[in-house]
Amino acid sequence: MRTLAAVLTAHYLAAFTALGMPVFMPRVLAGLAPGAPDWLSGLLYVLPTVCTALTATAWGRLADRYGRKLSLMRAQAGLALGFVLAGCAPSLPWFVLALIVQGTCGGSLAAANAYLATQAQGSSLTRALDWTQFSARLAMVTAPALLGLATGLGLAQTLYAYLAVLPLLALALTWLLPTDPVATVGATATPHAGPREHDNLRELLPLLLVQFLFCFAMVVTFPYFISYSEALGVGNDSHAGLYYSLPHLVYLVLLPWLRARSPAPQRPLLIGLGLFSLACLGHAVLADPAWLAPARVLYGIGMLLAIGGINRALSAQAGRGGAGRLFGRFDACGKWAGALGGVAAGALVHRWGLAMPFVAATLAGAGALLCAVRLFLFLPSRQPYAPASDA
């Protein structure tokens, strides 16, 4: 529990840093590059994500070889360096370089999960994966509202430099964690590991498709949410940040209920994807800001159930060795989906307006639901899922 608490605290600090600022990218660009086209916000929003997607699998393999703790420290140091460079950037090209550094050297969620997979298995790992998502959602609840207050006072780009302190604190916490045993991972690199790894990847592919579509559906709604909410009549950045954070607050409040009642992934994933798609459709047709809060709550319930189902399915795969590769692939899949979602958000807003990302999210969520139905109802499963009732 002490190890889990330290990892979660470090992950919260890194997540607060990485997840808080991108939603205010239009504000940053307004000061750094006045007159920049509106699609540039979506492109820069996903640039670190693309860089993480390109490098996540390679970092995962290196983590299996040299240690997951070392990989986690690398991710935290890379995040700090990227934010220092972004905060000091005198021009747009310099700022772009900083985002590339942040994404290439980042990936703290996958690194944290891979490290936890060396400390726990089965239902204990399921609990750990739930709690890393909890810390990420806690960051998404607190960061936009607090940083929205700061941007309302006129701060924008300089916040990057101040926030670099947080991943440095996370790095100090991680330094004190026990080192994971990397010698046992060498057995997975035998000449006979190739076919087994190929079979494991083939079994993981349907879940990766669900993850891809669901992550796309979430991220496509993120970059322009502040502008979307203000167009509905929300008054200022702080209030808009609170609306942005509301689904993640729902996640925090209801997570203990999910862990106590859902032993397998099928039911929460299917119900969650259905509710999530319905909530996105509600956002797309919304005309009165009074209905924004209920729509955000429904979005949060769907997100909670879908993520819970994905975590339980993923934990069933994590006991087969090569945790770094597994979580690296899974993170890369989500990052590629997020990158596509950010680019799509910019294109959709530029062409059709601020509500269109939610239309795209509705379609992607429905696609993920169909994939999950096929995965759980029509395909045989050879791997029992770890119960989470005791997590």
PDB file of N, CA, C and O in Angstrom, residues 7 31 35 40 48 58 65 75 82 98 106 112 129 177 188 227 258 270 292 317 343 352 374:
ATOM      1  N   VAL A   7       3.277   5.780  -5.799  1.00  0.00           N
ATOM      2  CA  VAL A   7       3.109   5.808  -7.259  1.00  0.00           C
ATOM      3  C   VAL A   7       1.929   6.695  -7.631  1.00  0.00           C
ATOM      4  O   VAL A   7       2.002   7.490  -8.586  1.00  0.00           O
ATOM      5  N   GLY A  31      -1.390  34.432 -27.030  1.00  0.00           N
ATOM      6  CA  GLY A  31      -0.296  35.274 -26.581  1.00  0.00           C
ATOM      7  C   GLY A  31       1.001  35.029 -27.319  1.00  0.00           C
ATOM      8  O   GLY A  31       1.773  35.958 -27.554  1.00  0.00           O
ATOM      9  N   GLY A  35      -3.059  35.680 -34.162  1.00  0.00           N
ATOM     10  CA  GLY A  35      -3.459  35.496 -35.546  1.00  0.00           C
ATOM     11  C   GLY A  35      -3.291  34.092 -36.067  1.00  0.00           C
ATOM     12  O   GLY A  35      -3.552  33.846 -37.255  1.00  0.00           O
ATOM     13  N   LEU A  40      -4.827  25.248 -35.562  1.00  0.00           N
ATOM     14  CA  LEU A  40      -3.505  25.004 -34.987  1.00  0.00           C
ATOM     15  C   LEU A  40      -3.607  24.543 -33.537  1.00  0.00           C
ATOM     16  O   LEU A  40      -2.773  23.764 -33.071  1.00  0.00           O
ATOM     17  N   PRO A  48       2.190  16.337 -28.566  1.00  0.00           N
ATOM     18  CA  PRO A  48       2.849  15.451 -27.587  1.00  0.00           C
ATOM     19  C   PRO A  48       2.286  14.034 -27.616  1.00  0.00           C
ATOM     20  O   PRO A  48       3.023  13.056 -27.419  1.00  0.00           O
ATOM     21  N   ALA A  58       8.584   1.312 -27.855  1.00  0.00           N
ATOM     22  CA  ALA A  58      10.031   1.212 -27.655  1.00  0.00           C
ATOM     23  C   ALA A  58      10.406   1.457 -26.194  1.00  0.00           C
ATOM     24  O   ALA A  58      11.236   0.731 -25.620  1.00  0.00           O
ATOM     25  N   ARG A  65      13.609  -4.402 -20.186  1.00  0.00           N
ATOM     26  CA  ARG A  65      15.016  -4.798 -20.162  1.00  0.00           C
ATOM     27  C   ARG A  65      15.783  -4.145 -19.007  1.00  0.00           C
ATOM     28  O   ARG A  65      16.606  -4.797 -18.364  1.00  0.00           O
ATOM     29  N   ALA A  75      10.116   9.153 -17.687  1.00  0.00           N
ATOM     30  CA  ALA A  75       8.909   9.851 -18.120  1.00  0.00           C
ATOM     31  C   ALA A  75       8.708  11.143 -17.330  1.00  0.00           C
ATOM     32  O   ALA A  75       8.331  12.177 -17.893  1.00  0.00           O
ATOM     33  N   GLY A  82      10.265  19.173 -20.864  1.00  0.00           N
ATOM     34  CA  GLY A  82       9.392  19.735 -21.886  1.00  0.00           C
ATOM     35  C   GLY A  82       8.656  20.971 -21.401  1.00  0.00           C
ATOM     36  O   GLY A  82       8.514  21.957 -22.141  1.00  0.00           O
ATOM     37  N   ALA A  98       9.384  22.162 -27.688  1.00  0.00           N
ATOM     38  CA  ALA A  98       9.126  21.781 -26.300  1.00  0.00           C
ATOM     39  C   ALA A  98       8.041  20.720 -26.207  1.00  0.00           C
ATOM     40  O   ALA A  98       8.142  19.767 -25.418  1.00  0.00           O
ATOM     41  N   GLY A 106       7.844  11.437 -22.555  1.00  0.00           N
ATOM     42  CA  GLY A 106       6.797  11.278 -21.553  1.00  0.00           C
ATOM     43  C   GLY A 106       6.231   9.864 -21.505  1.00  0.00           C
ATOM     44  O   GLY A 106       6.923   8.894 -21.769  1.00  0.00           O
ATOM     45  N   ALA A 112       3.823   4.047 -15.134  1.00  0.00           N
ATOM     46  CA  ALA A 112       3.326   3.763 -13.787  1.00  0.00           C
ATOM     47  C   ALA A 112       2.598   2.425 -13.743  1.00  0.00           C
ATOM     48  O   ALA A 112       2.793   1.617 -12.817  1.00  0.00           O
ATOM     49  N   LEU A 129      -4.783  -0.497 -11.271  1.00  0.00           N
ATOM     50  CA  LEU A 129      -5.136   0.181 -12.518  1.00  0.00           C
ATOM     51  C   LEU A 129      -6.311   1.133 -12.318  1.00  0.00           C
ATOM     52  O   LEU A 129      -6.346   2.231 -12.884  1.00  0.00           O
ATOM     53  N   LEU A 177      11.152   4.633  -4.423  1.00  0.00           N
ATOM     54  CA  LEU A 177      10.412   3.376  -4.572  1.00  0.00           C
ATOM     55  C   LEU A 177      11.376   2.199  -4.693  1.00  0.00           C
ATOM     56  O   LEU A 177      12.513   2.351  -5.148  1.00  0.00           O
ATOM     57  N   THR A 188      11.539 -13.729 -21.011  1.00  0.00           N
ATOM     58  CA  THR A 188      10.580 -13.519 -22.096  1.00  0.00           C
ATOM     59  C   THR A 188      11.259 -13.216 -23.402  1.00  0.00           C
ATOM     60  O   THR A 188      10.609 -13.167 -24.434  1.00  0.00           O
ATOM     61  N   SER A 227     -14.082  26.665 -25.628  1.00  0.00           N
ATOM     62  CA  SER A 227     -14.771  27.512 -26.610  1.00  0.00           C
ATOM     63  C   SER A 227     -16.218  27.068 -26.804  1.00  0.00           C
ATOM     64  O   SER A 227     -17.125  27.902 -26.937  1.00  0.00           O
ATOM     65  N   LEU A 258     -18.282   1.113  -8.361  1.00  0.00           N
ATOM     66  CA  LEU A 258     -17.980   0.213  -9.472  1.00  0.00           C
ATOM     67  C   LEU A 258     -17.108  -0.935  -9.012  1.00  0.00           C
ATOM     68  O   LEU A 258     -17.347  -2.099  -9.363  1.00  0.00           O
ATOM     69  N   LEU A 270     -20.051  -2.522 -21.776  1.00  0.00           N
ATOM     70  CA  LEU A 270     -21.154  -2.366 -22.716  1.00  0.00           C
ATOM     71  C   LEU A 270     -22.099  -1.240 -22.297  1.00  0.00           C
ATOM     72  O   LEU A 270     -22.478  -0.388 -23.111  1.00  0.00           O
ATOM     73  N   LEU A 292     -26.154  21.579 -19.691  1.00  0.00           N
ATOM     74  CA  LEU A 292     -24.769  21.145 -19.851  1.00  0.00           C
ATOM     75  C   LEU A 292     -24.314  20.273 -18.681  1.00  0.00           C
ATOM     76  O   LEU A 292     -23.642  19.255 -18.884  1.00  0.00           O
ATOM     77  N   GLN A 317      -4.674  -9.770 -19.076  1.00  0.00           N
ATOM     78  CA  GLN A 317      -3.537  -9.968 -19.968  1.00  0.00           C
ATOM     79  C   GLN A 317      -2.202  -9.684 -19.297  1.00  0.00           C
ATOM     80  O   GLN A 317      -1.152 -10.070 -19.812  1.00  0.00           O
ATOM     81  N   VAL A 343      -6.585  16.104 -34.085  1.00  0.00           N
ATOM     82  CA  VAL A 343      -6.556  16.611 -35.459  1.00  0.00           C
ATOM     83  C   VAL A 343      -7.977  16.708 -36.011  1.00  0.00           C
ATOM     84  O   VAL A 343      -8.358  17.701 -36.661  1.00  0.00           O
ATOM     85  N   TRP A 352     -17.240  22.855 -39.619  1.00  0.00           N
ATOM     86  CA  TRP A 352     -18.667  22.766 -39.287  1.00  0.00           C
ATOM     87  C   TRP A 352     -19.060  23.400 -37.952  1.00  0.00           C
ATOM     88  O   TRP A 352     -20.240  23.486 -37.654  1.00  0.00           O
ATOM     89  N   ARG A 374     -19.270  -7.585 -30.021  1.00  0.00           N
ATOM     90  CA  ARG A 374     -18.703  -8.726 -30.740  1.00  0.00           C
ATOM     91  C   ARG A 374     -17.648  -9.434 -29.902  1.00  0.00           C
ATOM     92  O   ARG A 374     -17.580 -10.671 -29.867  1.00  0.00           O
TER      93      ARG A 374
END
